[in-house]
């Protein structure tokens, strides 16, 4: 299904309208053929719904607020995404590990454009690989093969959305996290603190 790759590429288009429409189209493909196997980075085999979910997660870091809001809203409709991908949306540790790995390999050190209105302390030195729910390995054992299983786009996506500077993105993030957590008990437990923290948001309409 080579043509699907075109839509993944369009998610990086210079036009915000094209990027937004590409996200919607990927969601349609994910709904109609979720189990279709595609080849991800480093030759890793992924379900289409998982790769599409990661692409939408990646759009949470888009330069345009409308694209970020659309992406945050679409996340809540990915009912068939794997638990391992969902597990990483509330955890930025794997994303940090990926960045450290890329830095060691001489890759770009450019930080994400959107960041944190609130910072949460992270006191653990272990990182979840995302291969198995709850499986942890020390950061020194993190490698490219592990990075190919869970796209960096999925890592911390909901945390980023809930901390966005624009209300429309935070509001969409709250909605989508609630939608997914309603069907996944493990995600509901993990999301509880994040959603409770949103009661402290300075804008009442976020909730």
Short mmCIF file of C-alpha atoms in Angstrom, two decimals:
data_model
loop_
_atom_site.label_atom_id
_atom_site.label_comp_id
_atom_site.label_asym_id
_atom_site.label_seq_id
_atom_site.Cartn_x
_atom_site.Cartn_y
_atom_site.Cartn_z
CA UNK A 1 0.00 0.00 0.00
CA UNK A 2 2.56 2.49 -1.21
CA UNK A 3 -0.01 5.26 -1.63
CA UNK A 4 -0.49 5.39 2.14
CA UNK A 5 3.11 6.54 2.46
CA UNK A 6 2.16 9.59 0.42
CA UNK A 7 -0.26 10.69 3.13
CA UNK A 8 2.34 10.16 5.82
CA UNK A 9 4.62 12.45 3.82
CA UNK A 10 1.85 15.02 3.40
CA UNK A 11 1.70 15.32 7.19
CA UNK A 12 5.01 17.20 6.81
CA UNK A 13 3.79 19.45 3.96
CA UNK A 14 4.47 23.18 4.18
CA UNK A 15 0.74 23.96 3.97
CA UNK A 16 -1.18 23.67 7.23
CA UNK A 17 -4.33 22.83 5.28
CA UNK A 18 -2.61 19.92 3.55
CA UNK A 19 -1.19 18.68 6.84
CA UNK A 20 -4.60 18.83 8.49
CA UNK A 21 -6.36 16.98 5.67
CA UNK A 22 -3.61 14.34 5.61
CA UNK A 23 -4.33 13.61 9.28
CA UNK A 24 -8.02 13.10 8.54
CA UNK A 25 -7.23 10.78 5.62
CA UNK A 26 -4.82 8.71 7.71
CA UNK A 27 -7.56 8.32 10.30
CA UNK A 28 -9.94 7.04 7.60
CA UNK A 29 -7.39 4.48 6.46
CA UNK A 30 -6.81 3.43 10.06
CA UNK A 31 -10.55 2.88 10.53
CA UNK A 32 -11.02 0.83 7.37
CA UNK A 33 -7.90 -1.35 7.44
CA UNK A 34 -6.42 -1.18 10.94
CA UNK A 35 -4.70 -4.57 10.78
CA UNK A 36 -2.92 -3.92 7.49
CA UNK A 37 0.78 -4.54 8.02
CA UNK A 38 3.16 -1.85 6.87
CA UNK A 39 6.90 -1.45 7.16
CA UNK A 40 7.99 1.25 9.56
CA UNK A 41 11.41 2.65 10.34
CA UNK A 42 14.33 0.25 10.27
CA UNK A 43 12.13 -2.36 8.60
CA UNK A 44 9.91 -2.87 11.65
CA UNK A 45 6.46 -4.27 10.87
CA UNK A 46 3.59 -2.23 12.30
CA UNK A 47 -0.19 -2.22 12.15
CA UNK A 48 -1.50 0.62 10.04
CA UNK A 49 -3.66 1.92 12.88
CA UNK A 50 -0.62 2.13 15.17
CA UNK A 51 1.55 3.93 12.63
CA UNK A 52 -1.28 6.34 11.80
CA UNK A 53 -1.83 6.99 15.51
CA UNK A 54 1.87 7.80 15.92
CA UNK A 55 1.72 10.19 12.96
CA UNK A 56 -1.22 12.03 14.49
CA UNK A 57 0.61 12.13 17.83
CA UNK A 58 3.59 13.68 16.08
CA UNK A 59 1.32 16.46 14.80
CA UNK A 60 0.79 17.53 18.42
CA UNK A 61 4.13 19.31 17.98
CA UNK A 62 3.08 21.14 14.79
CA UNK A 63 3.93 24.82 14.43
CA UNK A 64 0.27 25.70 13.71
CA UNK A 65 -2.18 25.70 16.60
CA UNK A 66 -5.07 24.57 14.37
CA UNK A 67 -3.12 21.49 13.28
CA UNK A 68 -2.22 20.69 16.88
CA UNK A 69 -5.85 21.04 17.95
CA UNK A 70 -7.03 18.80 15.11
CA UNK A 71 -4.45 16.17 15.97
CA UNK A 72 -5.34 16.26 19.67
CA UNK A 73 -9.03 15.82 18.83
CA UNK A 74 -8.42 12.96 16.39
CA UNK A 75 -6.47 10.94 18.94
CA UNK A 76 -9.63 10.18 20.88
CA UNK A 77 -11.12 8.39 17.87
CA UNK A 78 -8.35 5.78 17.57
CA UNK A 79 -10.28 3.04 19.34
CA UNK A 80 -8.22 0.17 17.87
CA UNK A 81 -4.71 1.41 18.62
CA UNK A 82 -2.44 -0.97 20.54
CA UNK A 83 -2.11 -0.61 24.30
CA UNK A 84 1.66 -0.24 24.01
CA UNK A 85 1.27 2.89 21.88
CA UNK A 86 -1.33 4.38 24.22
CA UNK A 87 0.92 3.67 27.18
CA UNK A 88 3.60 5.93 25.75
CA UNK A 89 1.33 8.93 25.19
CA UNK A 90 1.51 9.82 28.88
CA UNK A 91 5.22 9.16 29.23
CA UNK A 92 7.95 11.42 27.86
CA UNK A 93 10.78 9.27 29.15
CA UNK A 94 11.10 7.20 26.00
CA UNK A 95 11.10 10.36 23.91
CA UNK A 96 13.94 11.73 26.02
CA UNK A 97 15.82 8.47 25.63
CA UNK A 98 15.39 8.63 21.86
CA UNK A 99 16.74 12.15 21.80
CA UNK A 100 19.74 11.12 23.87
CA UNK A 101 20.38 8.24 21.49
CA UNK A 102 20.11 10.49 18.45
CA UNK A 103 22.41 13.05 20.05
CA UNK A 104 25.04 10.36 20.58
CA UNK A 105 24.70 9.46 16.90
CA UNK A 106 25.18 13.07 15.84
CA UNK A 107 21.58 13.72 14.88
CA UNK A 108 19.73 17.01 15.27
CA UNK A 109 19.60 18.47 18.79
CA UNK A 110 16.78 20.88 17.95
CA UNK A 111 14.17 20.90 20.75
CA UNK A 112 10.44 20.60 20.16
CA UNK A 113 8.76 23.89 19.39
CA UNK A 114 6.00 23.45 21.91
CA UNK A 115 6.45 22.92 25.45
CA UNK A 116 5.54 22.89 28.86
CA UNK A 117 3.40 25.23 30.82
CA UNK A 118 3.76 22.92 33.78
CA UNK A 119 6.71 20.64 34.46
CA UNK A 120 6.43 17.41 36.34
CA UNK A 121 9.39 15.95 38.12
CA UNK A 122 10.69 12.61 36.86
CA UNK A 123 12.55 10.64 39.47
CA UNK A 124 13.10 7.35 37.71
CA UNK A 125 16.11 6.21 35.72
CA UNK A 126 14.30 3.51 33.77
CA UNK A 127 12.56 3.80 30.44
CA UNK A 128 9.64 1.87 29.02
CA UNK A 129 10.38 0.31 25.64
CA UNK A 130 6.74 0.07 24.67
CA UNK A 131 7.23 -3.48 23.40
CA UNK A 132 5.31 -4.89 26.31
CA UNK A 133 3.04 -3.01 28.63
CA UNK A 134 4.89 -2.29 31.85
CA UNK A 135 8.23 -3.57 30.60
CA UNK A 136 11.14 -1.35 31.64
CA UNK A 137 14.78 -1.33 30.68
CA UNK A 138 17.62 0.99 31.73
CA UNK A 139 18.38 3.79 29.29
CA UNK A 140 21.77 2.31 28.44
CA UNK A 141 20.01 -0.68 26.89
CA UNK A 142 17.89 1.51 24.64
CA UNK A 143 18.75 0.97 20.97
CA UNK A 144 17.52 1.75 17.48
CA UNK A 145 15.61 -1.51 17.19
CA UNK A 146 13.52 -0.51 20.19
CA UNK A 147 12.99 2.96 18.76
CA UNK A 148 11.61 1.43 15.58
CA UNK A 149 8.82 -0.34 17.46
CA UNK A 150 7.28 2.74 19.06
CA UNK A 151 7.50 5.92 17.02
CA UNK A 152 8.85 8.90 18.91
CA UNK A 153 5.72 10.73 17.81
CA UNK A 154 3.56 8.79 20.26
CA UNK A 155 5.78 9.50 23.25
CA UNK A 156 4.30 12.02 25.65
CA UNK A 157 1.71 13.19 23.09
CA UNK A 158 -1.06 13.70 25.63
CA UNK A 159 1.28 15.33 28.12
CA UNK A 160 2.33 17.78 25.42
CA UNK A 161 -1.29 18.47 24.43
CA UNK A 162 -2.41 19.06 28.02
CA UNK A 163 0.47 21.50 28.54
CA UNK A 164 0.01 23.42 25.28
CA UNK A 165 -0.16 27.19 25.57
CA UNK A 166 -3.44 27.37 23.63
CA UNK A 167 -6.74 26.48 25.25
CA UNK A 168 -8.14 24.81 22.12
CA UNK A 169 -5.33 22.26 22.13
CA UNK A 170 -5.60 21.55 25.86
CA UNK A 171 -9.36 21.19 25.55
CA UNK A 172 -9.00 18.71 22.68
CA UNK A 173 -6.39 16.79 24.64
CA UNK A 174 -8.69 16.45 27.65
CA UNK A 175 -11.53 15.23 25.43
CA UNK A 176 -9.44 12.63 23.60
CA UNK A 177 -7.72 11.32 26.70
CA UNK A 178 -11.10 10.87 28.33
CA UNK A 179 -12.47 9.06 25.27
CA UNK A 180 -9.62 6.56 25.15
CA UNK A 181 -9.40 6.11 28.91
CA UNK A 182 -13.09 5.18 29.05
CA UNK A 183 -12.33 1.92 27.23
CA UNK A 184 -8.87 1.17 28.63
CA UNK A 185 -8.69 0.72 32.42
CA UNK A 186 -4.89 0.86 32.45
CA UNK A 187 -4.95 4.20 30.61
CA UNK A 188 -7.65 5.55 32.92
CA UNK A 189 -5.45 4.82 35.92
CA UNK A 190 -2.43 6.44 34.29
CA UNK A 191 -4.42 9.46 33.11
CA UNK A 192 -6.06 10.21 36.46
CA UNK A 193 -3.35 12.53 37.77
CA UNK A 194 -3.01 14.33 34.44
CA UNK A 195 -6.74 14.97 34.15
CA UNK A 196 -7.04 15.98 37.80
CA UNK A 197 -4.25 18.49 37.22
CA UNK A 198 -6.35 20.12 34.52
CA UNK A 199 -8.79 21.34 37.19
CA UNK A 200 -6.07 23.87 37.99
CA UNK A 201 -6.16 25.26 34.46
CA UNK A 202 -6.64 29.02 34.40
CA UNK A 203 -9.36 28.74 31.73
CA UNK A 204 -12.56 27.11 32.93
CA UNK A 205 -13.69 26.05 29.43
CA UNK A 206 -10.81 23.59 29.14
CA UNK A 207 -12.86 21.15 31.21
#
